PDB file of C-alpha atoms in Angstrom:
ATOM      1  CA  MET A   5     -21.431 -55.150 -50.027  1.00 46.00           C
ATOM      2  CA  LYS A   6     -23.841 -52.080 -52.018  1.00 46.00           C
ATOM      3  CA  LYS A   7     -26.215 -51.858 -49.379  1.00 48.00           C
ATOM      4  CA  ASN A   8     -23.133 -51.514 -46.876  1.00 52.00           C
ATOM      5  CA  SER A   9     -22.186 -49.136 -48.714  1.00 51.00           C
ATOM      6  CA  LYS A  10     -25.323 -47.102 -50.220  1.00 50.00           C
ATOM      7  CA  LYS A  11     -25.634 -46.952 -46.489  1.00 48.00           C
ATOM      8  CA  THR A  12     -22.369 -45.328 -45.304  1.00 44.00           C
ATOM      9  CA  CYS A  13     -22.963 -43.021 -47.785  1.00 44.00           C
ATOM     10  CA  LEU A  14     -25.995 -42.024 -46.554  1.00 40.00           C
ATOM     11  CA  LEU A  15     -25.342 -42.048 -42.847  1.00 41.00           C
ATOM     12  CA  LEU A  16     -21.611 -39.677 -43.797  1.00 41.00           C
ATOM     13  CA  LEU A  17     -24.582 -37.000 -46.194  1.00 40.00           C
ATOM     14  CA  ALA A  18     -26.617 -37.069 -43.074  1.00 40.00           C
ATOM     15  CA  VAL A  19     -23.498 -35.757 -40.804  1.00 37.00           C
ATOM     16  CA  LEU A  20     -22.575 -33.578 -43.270  1.00 39.00           C
ATOM     17  CA  PHE A  21     -25.950 -31.959 -43.543  1.00 41.00           C
ATOM     18  CA  GLY A  22     -26.036 -31.962 -39.435  1.00 44.00           C
ATOM     19  CA  ALA A  23     -22.937 -29.867 -39.275  1.00 38.00           C
ATOM     20  CA  MET A  24     -23.771 -27.289 -42.317  1.00 38.00           C
ATOM     21  CA  HIS A  25     -27.219 -26.422 -40.115  1.00 36.00           C
ATOM     22  CA  THR A  26     -25.559 -26.514 -36.659  1.00 33.00           C
ATOM     23  CA  PHE A  27     -22.670 -23.852 -38.256  1.00 34.00           C
ATOM     24  CA  ALA A  28     -25.647 -22.452 -40.262  1.00 35.00           C
ATOM     25  CA  ALA A  29     -27.350 -21.690 -37.175  1.00 33.00           C
ATOM     26  CA  ASN A  30     -23.984 -20.718 -35.387  1.00 38.00           C
ATOM     27  CA  VAL A  31     -23.677 -18.118 -38.050  1.00 43.00           C
ATOM     28  CA  ASN A  32     -27.290 -16.682 -37.682  1.00 48.00           C
ATOM     29  CA  GLY A  33     -27.251 -16.715 -33.957  1.00 49.00           C
ATOM     30  CA  ASP A  34     -24.177 -14.184 -34.289  1.00 78.00           C
ATOM     31  CA  LYS A  35     -26.096 -12.509 -36.348  1.00 89.00           C
ATOM     32  CA  ASP A  36     -29.174 -11.910 -34.861  1.00 92.00           C
ATOM     33  CA  SER A  37     -27.770 -11.108 -31.618  1.00 93.00           C
ATOM     34  CA  ASP A  38     -25.671  -8.338 -32.903  1.00 96.00           C
ATOM     35  CA  MET A  39     -28.311  -7.575 -34.605  1.00 96.00           C
ATOM     36  CA  LYS A  40     -30.550  -7.303 -30.898  1.00 96.00           C
ATOM     37  CA  MET A  41     -27.495  -5.667 -29.320  1.00 97.00           C
ATOM     38  CA  LEU A  42     -27.449  -2.782 -31.861  1.00 98.00           C
ATOM     39  CA  LYS A  43     -31.412  -1.937 -32.451  1.00 97.00           C
ATOM     40  CA  ALA A  44     -30.956  -1.848 -27.862  1.00 97.00           C
ATOM     41  CA  PHE A  45     -27.955   0.007 -28.428  1.00 98.00           C
ATOM     42  CA  TYR A  46     -29.320   2.847 -31.019  1.00 98.00           C
ATOM     43  CA  VAL A  47     -33.346   3.042 -29.198  1.00 98.00           C
ATOM     44  CA  LYS A  48     -31.996   4.075 -25.791  1.00 98.00           C
ATOM     45  CA  TYR A  49     -28.981   6.190 -27.247  1.00 97.00           C
ATOM     46  CA  ILE A  50     -31.881   8.125 -29.432  1.00 97.00           C
ATOM     47  CA  THR A  51     -34.322   7.592 -26.151  1.00 97.00           C
ATOM     48  CA  ASN A  52     -31.336   9.338 -24.271  1.00 97.00           C
ATOM     49  CA  MET A  53     -30.706  12.053 -26.082  1.00 96.00           C
ATOM     50  CA  LEU A  54     -35.088  13.213 -26.660  1.00 96.00           C
ATOM     51  CA  GLU A  55     -35.264  13.060 -22.984  1.00 96.00           C
ATOM     52  CA  ASN A  56     -32.118  15.208 -22.450  1.00 95.00           C
ATOM     53  CA  LYS A  57     -30.070  12.505 -20.980  1.00 94.00           C
ATOM     54  CA  ASP A  58     -27.036  12.616 -22.901  1.00 89.00           C
ATOM     55  CA  GLY A  59     -25.035  12.502 -20.071  1.00 91.00           C
ATOM     56  CA  GLU A  60     -26.341   9.219 -19.885  1.00 95.00           C
ATOM     57  CA  ASN A  61     -24.767   8.123 -23.707  1.00 95.00           C
ATOM     58  CA  SER A  62     -21.578   7.832 -22.344  1.00 94.00           C
ATOM     59  CA  LYS A  63     -22.050   5.609 -20.236  1.00 95.00           C
ATOM     60  CA  LEU A  64     -23.831   3.567 -22.308  1.00 97.00           C
ATOM     61  CA  MET A  65     -21.171   3.864 -24.867  1.00 96.00           C
ATOM     62  CA  GLU A  66     -18.020   2.617 -22.298  1.00 95.00           C
ATOM     63  CA  ARG A  67     -21.235  -0.921 -22.270  1.00 96.00           C
ATOM     64  CA  TYR A  68     -21.183  -0.859 -25.715  1.00 97.00           C
ATOM     65  CA  PHE A  69     -17.919   0.786 -27.371  1.00 97.00           C
ATOM     66  CA  LEU A  70     -14.309  -0.809 -27.501  1.00 96.00           C
ATOM     67  CA  PRO A  71     -12.642   1.095 -25.713  1.00 94.00           C
ATOM     68  CA  GLU A  72     -10.165   1.863 -28.447  1.00 94.00           C
ATOM     69  CA  PHE A  73     -13.496   3.573 -30.357  1.00 95.00           C
ATOM     70  CA  ILE A  74     -14.129   5.441 -27.938  1.00 94.00           C
ATOM     71  CA  VAL A  75     -10.973   7.096 -27.677  1.00 91.00           C
ATOM     72  CA  GLY A  76     -11.260   8.216 -31.426  1.00 88.00           C
ATOM     73  CA  LEU A  77     -15.029   8.783 -31.421  1.00 89.00           C
ATOM     74  CA  ASP A  78     -14.143  12.717 -30.150  1.00 80.00           C
ATOM     75  CA  GLU A  79     -11.676  13.405 -32.445  1.00 80.00           C
ATOM     76  CA  MET A  80     -14.178  11.783 -35.300  1.00 82.00           C
ATOM     77  CA  ASN A  81     -16.431  14.078 -34.710  1.00 75.00           C
ATOM     78  CA  ASP A  82     -15.003  16.987 -34.531  1.00 76.00           C
ATOM     79  CA  TYR A  83     -13.409  16.188 -37.992  1.00 73.00           C
ATOM     80  CA  PHE A  84     -16.667  16.119 -39.510  1.00 71.00           C
ATOM     81  CA  ASP A  85     -18.683  18.367 -37.102  1.00 75.00           C
ATOM     82  CA  VAL A  86     -21.756  15.641 -36.482  1.00 80.00           C
ATOM     83  CA  ASN A  87     -22.319  12.823 -33.656  1.00 89.00           C
ATOM     84  CA  ASN A  88     -20.879   9.877 -36.201  1.00 91.00           C
ATOM     85  CA  VAL A  89     -23.137   7.967 -34.069  1.00 95.00           C
ATOM     86  CA  LEU A  90     -26.351   9.108 -35.533  1.00 95.00           C
ATOM     87  CA  ARG A  91     -24.815  10.898 -38.314  1.00 92.00           C
ATOM     88  CA  ALA A  92     -27.065  13.969 -37.557  1.00 86.00           C
ATOM     89  CA  GLN A  93     -26.527  16.541 -34.626  1.00 80.00           C
ATOM     90  CA  ASP A  94     -30.700  16.414 -33.645  1.00 87.00           C
ATOM     91  CA  VAL A  95     -33.021  13.251 -33.270  1.00 93.00           C
ATOM     92  CA  SER A  96     -36.449  12.590 -33.503  1.00 94.00           C
ATOM     93  CA  GLU A  97     -39.162  10.045 -32.598  1.00 95.00           C
ATOM     94  CA  LYS A  98     -39.550   8.675 -35.590  1.00 95.00           C
ATOM     95  CA  MET A  99     -35.794   7.832 -35.329  1.00 96.00           C
ATOM     96  CA  ILE A 100     -37.061   5.053 -33.291  1.00 97.00           C
ATOM     97  CA  SER A 101     -40.048   3.897 -35.486  1.00 96.00           C
ATOM     98  CA  THR A 102     -38.220   3.631 -38.786  1.00 97.00           C
ATOM     99  CA  LEU A 103     -34.822   2.382 -36.947  1.00 98.00           C
ATOM    100  CA  GLU A 104     -33.319  -1.288 -38.928  1.00 98.00           C
ATOM    101  CA  ILE A 105     -30.662  -3.363 -38.888  1.00 97.00           C
ATOM    102  CA  THR A 106     -29.411  -4.402 -42.080  1.00 97.00           C
ATOM    103  CA  PRO A 107     -26.257  -7.265 -42.301  1.00 97.00           C
ATOM    104  CA  LEU A 108     -23.397  -6.720 -44.354  1.00 96.00           C
ATOM    105  CA  ALA A 109     -20.600  -8.508 -44.884  1.00 88.00           C
ATOM    106  CA  SER A 110     -18.932 -11.133 -42.074  1.00 86.00           C
ATOM    107  CA  ASP A 111     -18.912  -8.686 -38.390  1.00 95.00           C
ATOM    108  CA  TRP A 112     -20.492  -5.102 -40.883  1.00 97.00           C
ATOM    109  CA  TYR A 113     -24.432  -3.646 -40.176  1.00 98.00           C
ATOM    110  CA  ARG A 114     -26.437  -1.053 -42.021  1.00 98.00           C
ATOM    111  CA  VAL A 115     -27.409   0.831 -39.220  1.00 98.00           C
ATOM    112  CA  SER A 116     -30.736   2.884 -40.848  1.00 97.00           C
ATOM    113  CA  TYR A 117     -33.651   5.517 -39.986  1.00 97.00           C
ATOM    114  CA  VAL A 118     -35.451   8.213 -41.260  1.00 95.00           C
ATOM    115  CA  TRP A 119     -34.683  11.858 -40.420  1.00 88.00           C
ATOM    116  CA  ASN A 120     -35.861  14.637 -41.508  1.00 84.00           C
ATOM    117  CA  ARG A 121     -37.226  13.289 -44.538  1.00 84.00           C
ATOM    118  CA  ASN A 122     -34.240  11.851 -45.617  1.00 89.00           C
ATOM    119  CA  LYS A 123     -32.989   7.972 -45.179  1.00 94.00           C
ATOM    120  CA  VAL A 124     -29.701   7.970 -42.938  1.00 96.00           C
ATOM    121  CA  GLU A 125     -27.340   4.412 -43.397  1.00 97.00           C
ATOM    122  CA  ILE A 126     -24.659   3.769 -40.504  1.00 97.00           C
ATOM    123  CA  PRO A 127     -21.848   1.038 -41.818  1.00 98.00           C
ATOM    124  CA  LEU A 128     -20.078  -0.255 -38.264  1.00 98.00           C
ATOM    125  CA  LYS A 129     -18.664  -3.762 -37.486  1.00 97.00           C
ATOM    126  CA  THR A 130     -18.932  -5.414 -34.531  1.00 97.00           C
ATOM    127  CA  THR A 131     -16.592  -7.738 -32.465  1.00 95.00           C
ATOM    128  CA  GLN A 132     -16.241 -10.352 -29.666  1.00 92.00           C
ATOM    129  CA  ARG A 133     -14.645  -8.764 -26.384  1.00 92.00           C
ATOM    130  CA  ASP A 134     -14.988 -10.477 -22.810  1.00 89.00           C
ATOM    131  CA  GLY A 135     -17.301 -12.709 -24.009  1.00 91.00           C
ATOM    132  CA  ARG A 136     -19.491  -9.814 -25.297  1.00 92.00           C
ATOM    133  CA  ARG A 137     -20.637  -8.238 -28.487  1.00 95.00           C
ATOM    134  CA  MET A 138     -19.786  -5.052 -29.139  1.00 96.00           C
ATOM    135  CA  ILE A 139     -19.162  -2.172 -31.540  1.00 98.00           C
ATOM    136  CA  GLU A 140     -15.970  -1.802 -33.121  1.00 97.00           C
ATOM    137  CA  TYR A 141     -16.478   0.509 -35.448  1.00 97.00           C
ATOM    138  CA  ILE A 142     -18.646   3.264 -36.802  1.00 97.00           C
ATOM    139  CA  VAL A 143     -17.999   4.402 -40.123  1.00 96.00           C
ATOM    140  CA  PRO A 144     -18.263   8.789 -40.124  1.00 92.00           C
ATOM    141  CA  GLU A 145     -20.527  10.453 -41.962  1.00 89.00           C
ATOM    142  CA  GLY A 146     -17.228  11.307 -44.625  1.00 86.00           C
ATOM    143  CA  MET A 147     -16.928   7.826 -45.698  1.00 90.00           C
ATOM    144  CA  GLY A 148     -20.628   7.457 -46.917  1.00 92.00           C
ATOM    145  CA  THR A 149     -22.186   3.804 -47.445  1.00 95.00           C
ATOM    146  CA  GLU A 150     -18.492   2.255 -47.144  1.00 96.00           C
ATOM    147  CA  TYR A 151     -17.650  -0.304 -45.359  1.00 97.00           C
ATOM    148  CA  GLY A 152     -14.436  -3.342 -44.954  1.00 96.00           C
ATOM    149  CA  ASN A 153     -12.047  -3.696 -42.131  1.00 95.00           C
ATOM    150  CA  HIS A 154      -9.782  -1.822 -44.685  1.00 95.00           C
ATOM    151  CA  LEU A 155     -11.448   1.224 -42.669  1.00 96.00           C
ATOM    152  CA  LEU A 156     -10.607   0.505 -39.202  1.00 96.00           C
ATOM    153  CA  PRO A 157      -7.921   2.321 -37.704  1.00 94.00           C
ATOM    154  CA  ASP A 158      -5.532   0.288 -36.533  1.00 96.00           C
ATOM    155  CA  VAL A 159      -5.672  -1.739 -40.328  1.00 97.00           C
ATOM    156  CA  VAL A 160      -4.952   2.138 -41.723  1.00 96.00           C
ATOM    157  CA  MET A 161      -2.033   2.773 -39.444  1.00 96.00           C
ATOM    158  CA  LEU A 162      -0.588  -0.360 -40.061  1.00 97.00           C
ATOM    159  CA  THR A 163      -0.905   0.402 -43.815  1.00 97.00           C
ATOM    160  CA  ASP A 164      -0.077   3.654 -43.617  1.00 97.00           C
ATOM    161  CA  PHE A 165       3.164   2.129 -41.364  1.00 98.00           C
ATOM    162  CA  TYR A 166       4.475  -0.290 -44.229  1.00 98.00           C
ATOM    163  CA  LYS A 167       3.600   1.507 -47.165  1.00 98.00           C
ATOM    164  CA  GLU A 168       6.159   3.883 -45.587  1.00 98.00           C
ATOM    165  CA  TYR A 169       8.564   1.645 -44.476  1.00 98.00           C
ATOM    166  CA  VAL A 170       8.990   0.077 -47.854  1.00 98.00           C
ATOM    167  CA  LYS A 171       9.146   3.584 -49.347  1.00 98.00           C
ATOM    168  CA  ASN A 172      11.444   4.829 -47.148  1.00 97.00           C
ATOM    169  CA  GLY A 173      13.708   1.276 -47.706  1.00 97.00           C
ATOM    170  CA  LEU A 174      13.790   2.335 -51.012  1.00 97.00           C
ATOM    171  CA  ASP A 175      14.681   5.560 -50.817  1.00 97.00           C
ATOM    172  CA  GLY A 176      17.454   4.351 -48.792  1.00 96.00           C
ATOM    173  CA  ASN A 177      16.313   6.870 -45.626  1.00 95.00           C
ATOM    174  CA  VAL A 178      17.366   5.384 -42.716  1.00 92.00           C
ATOM    175  CA  LYS A 179      17.481   7.681 -40.507  1.00 95.00           C
ATOM    176  CA  ARG A 180      13.017   8.288 -41.337  1.00 96.00           C
ATOM    177  CA  ASN A 181      12.860   4.777 -41.319  1.00 96.00           C
ATOM    178  CA  ARG A 182      15.035   4.287 -37.958  1.00 95.00           C
ATOM    179  CA  ASN A 183      11.805   7.009 -36.406  1.00 96.00           C
ATOM    180  CA  LEU A 184       9.821   4.719 -38.354  1.00 97.00           C
ATOM    181  CA  ILE A 185      10.240   2.648 -36.022  1.00 96.00           C
ATOM    182  CA  ASN A 186      10.554   4.880 -32.577  1.00 96.00           C
ATOM    183  CA  ARG A 187       7.300   6.055 -33.352  1.00 96.00           C
ATOM    184  CA  TYR A 188       5.164   2.933 -34.632  1.00 97.00           C
ATOM    185  CA  LEU A 189       6.703  -0.917 -32.585  1.00 98.00           C
ATOM    186  CA  THR A 190       6.863  -0.813 -28.166  1.00 97.00           C
ATOM    187  CA  CYS A 191       9.579  -0.461 -26.704  1.00 96.00           C
ATOM    188  CA  GLU A 192      10.554  -4.084 -26.014  1.00 97.00           C
ATOM    189  CA  LEU A 193       9.689  -4.810 -30.004  1.00 97.00           C
ATOM    190  CA  CYS A 194      12.046  -1.841 -31.064  1.00 97.00           C
ATOM    191  CA  SER A 195      14.693  -3.358 -28.938  1.00 96.00           C
ATOM    192  CA  ARG A 196      14.330  -7.017 -31.099  1.00 96.00           C
ATOM    193  CA  TYR A 197      13.760  -5.537 -34.064  1.00 96.00           C
ATOM    194  CA  ARG A 198      17.535  -3.284 -33.713  1.00 95.00           C
ATOM    195  CA  LYS A 199      19.380  -6.396 -31.761  1.00 95.00           C
ATOM    196  CA  MET A 200      18.068  -8.696 -35.594  1.00 95.00           C
ATOM    197  CA  ARG A 201      19.123  -5.640 -38.114  1.00 91.00           C
ATOM    198  CA  MET A 202      22.504  -5.390 -36.000  1.00 91.00           C
ATOM    199  CA  ASP A 203      23.462  -8.956 -34.608  1.00 88.00           C
ATOM    200  CA  PHE A 204      22.394 -11.054 -38.232  1.00 88.00           C
ATOM    201  CA  GLY A 205      21.290  -8.451 -40.733  1.00 88.00           C
ATOM    202  CA  ASP A 206      17.217  -9.998 -40.299  1.00 94.00           C
ATOM    203  CA  ASP A 207      14.288  -7.755 -41.002  1.00 96.00           C
ATOM    204  CA  ILE A 208      11.994  -9.289 -38.952  1.00 97.00           C
ATOM    205  CA  LEU A 209       8.798  -7.215 -40.682  1.00 97.00           C
ATOM    206  CA  LEU A 210       9.372  -8.807 -43.938  1.00 97.00           C
ATOM    207  CA  LYS A 211      11.036 -11.247 -43.449  1.00 96.00           C
ATOM    208  CA  ASN A 212      14.140 -10.484 -45.061  1.00 96.00           C
ATOM    209  CA  GLU A 213      12.439  -9.929 -48.310  1.00 97.00           C
ATOM    210  CA  PRO A 214      14.439  -6.641 -49.780  1.00 96.00           C
ATOM    211  CA  TYR A 215      12.824  -3.617 -50.098  1.00 97.00           C
ATOM    212  CA  SER A 216      11.156  -3.171 -53.940  1.00 97.00           C
ATOM    213  CA  GLN A 217       8.000  -1.717 -55.455  1.00 98.00           C
ATOM    214  CA  GLU A 218       6.657  -4.953 -55.774  1.00 98.00           C
ATOM    215  CA  ILE A 219       5.890  -5.576 -51.996  1.00 98.00           C
ATOM    216  CA  LEU A 220       4.043  -1.535 -52.167  1.00 98.00           C
ATOM    217  CA  ASN A 221       1.868  -2.916 -54.660  1.00 98.00           C
ATOM    218  CA  THR A 222       1.034  -6.266 -53.748  1.00 98.00           C
ATOM    219  CA  LEU A 223       0.992  -4.926 -49.490  1.00 98.00           C
ATOM    220  CA  ASN A 224      -2.749  -6.402 -48.323  1.00 98.00           C
ATOM    221  CA  ILE A 225      -3.259  -6.536 -44.224  1.00 97.00           C
ATOM    222  CA  GLN A 226      -5.445  -8.505 -42.862  1.00 96.00           C
ATOM    223  CA  LYS A 227      -6.792  -8.567 -39.294  1.00 96.00           C
ATOM    224  CA  THR A 228      -7.441 -12.120 -38.412  1.00 94.00           C
ATOM    225  CA  GLY A 229      -8.485 -11.770 -34.548  1.00 91.00           C
ATOM    226  CA  ASP A 230      -8.364  -9.086 -31.725  1.00 89.00           C
ATOM    227  CA  TYR A 231      -4.705  -7.161 -31.731  1.00 95.00           C
ATOM    228  CA  THR A 232      -3.394  -9.823 -34.718  1.00 97.00           C
ATOM    229  CA  TYR A 233      -3.419  -9.488 -38.118  1.00 98.00           C
ATOM    230  CA  LYS A 234      -1.725 -10.636 -41.442  1.00 98.00           C
ATOM    231  CA  VAL A 235       0.818  -8.533 -43.512  1.00 98.00           C
ATOM    232  CA  CYS A 236       0.620 -10.098 -46.925  1.00 98.00           C
ATOM    233  CA  PHE A 237       2.779  -8.998 -49.858  1.00 98.00           C
ATOM    234  CA  LYS A 238       4.230 -10.515 -52.963  1.00 98.00           C
ATOM    235  CA  SER A 239       8.242 -10.760 -53.867  1.00 97.00           C
ATOM    236  CA  GLY A 240       9.226 -12.833 -56.065  1.00 96.00           C
ATOM    237  CA  LYS A 241       7.112 -15.158 -54.414  1.00 97.00           C
ATOM    238  CA  GLU A 242       3.583 -15.322 -51.495  1.00 98.00           C
ATOM    239  CA  VAL A 243       5.340 -13.756 -48.145  1.00 98.00           C
ATOM    240  CA  THR A 244       2.547 -13.507 -44.768  1.00 98.00           C
ATOM    241  CA  VAL A 245       3.989 -11.773 -41.374  1.00 98.00           C
ATOM    242  CA  THR A 246       1.672 -12.442 -38.612  1.00 98.00           C
ATOM    243  CA  LEU A 247       1.612  -9.537 -36.199  1.00 97.00           C
ATOM    244  CA  ARG A 248      -0.201  -8.349 -33.304  1.00 98.00           C
ATOM    245  CA  MET A 249      -1.023  -4.935 -31.902  1.00 97.00           C
ATOM    246  CA  VAL A 250      -1.515  -3.060 -28.684  1.00 97.00           C
ATOM    247  CA  PHE A 251      -3.618  -0.080 -27.902  1.00 95.00           C
ATOM    248  CA  THR A 252      -1.877   2.000 -25.008  1.00 93.00           C
ATOM    249  CA  GLY A 253      -2.189   5.635 -24.713  1.00 90.00           C
ATOM    250  CA  GLY A 254      -4.942   6.514 -26.671  1.00 89.00           C
ATOM    251  CA  LYS A 255      -2.335   4.948 -29.720  1.00 92.00           C
ATOM    252  CA  TRP A 256      -1.839   2.081 -31.971  1.00 95.00           C
ATOM    253  CA  PHE A 257       1.399   0.545 -31.313  1.00 97.00           C
ATOM    254  CA  ILE A 258       2.844  -2.649 -33.533  1.00 98.00           C
ATOM    255  CA  SER A 259       3.438  -5.273 -30.370  1.00 97.00           C
ATOM    256  CA  GLY A 260       5.003  -8.345 -31.947  1.00 97.00           C
ATOM    257  CA  VAL A 261       6.222 -10.169 -35.368  1.00 97.00           C
ATOM    258  CA  GLU A 262       5.854 -13.550 -35.910  1.00 89.00           C
TER     259      GLU A 262
END
């Protein structure tokens, strides 16, 4: 019996080790794929500028960037008065020769190179879309080397929405929340929200929890996938609301609540 137990134990350990090895290989494979993709993009982007083919970079961005990021990039560049893809206003060959891609947490990376004797560091995030690895977001220059999903425009919008929604509720400002709902929810979800409010008094956005300062103090928005999110907060207990969002007409909208 002892021999059989020992063999079974060794077999289980082998299976576990194999699974862990496979998982690590998959993770490293994703990282390697992302790093190759990012290096290919930046080398081509800089080369186009060196060869005065700036117009080619529009097509390049369509290939490598999520459409919703492209929409916000021009506004980002105008606001910070710099090309935020490079955090620079001109290019040199040294950018390519010193280009480095460093993995950070999750799907975040740091792109760095030397320009005008200074080291430029750019945090960015990748994602999977339609079977391809793409660039989801590049942190603008004004935010330095900070990175994380809390900086993503959709997460920022959702966080701002919930904070304003709860604050208006605490102030008893029904009109402001009505306007907020009209602005940030799709027409279909607006109709569902109003019906649940009028017919049952239900608040689907807060799972019927009352407005409170505790919600504001503990609010945490987590991006869980492409257009899916978890809104987590405390209201005497742990509460999680699962949401979907959609990007249309150049804007983000909340499209579903589960």
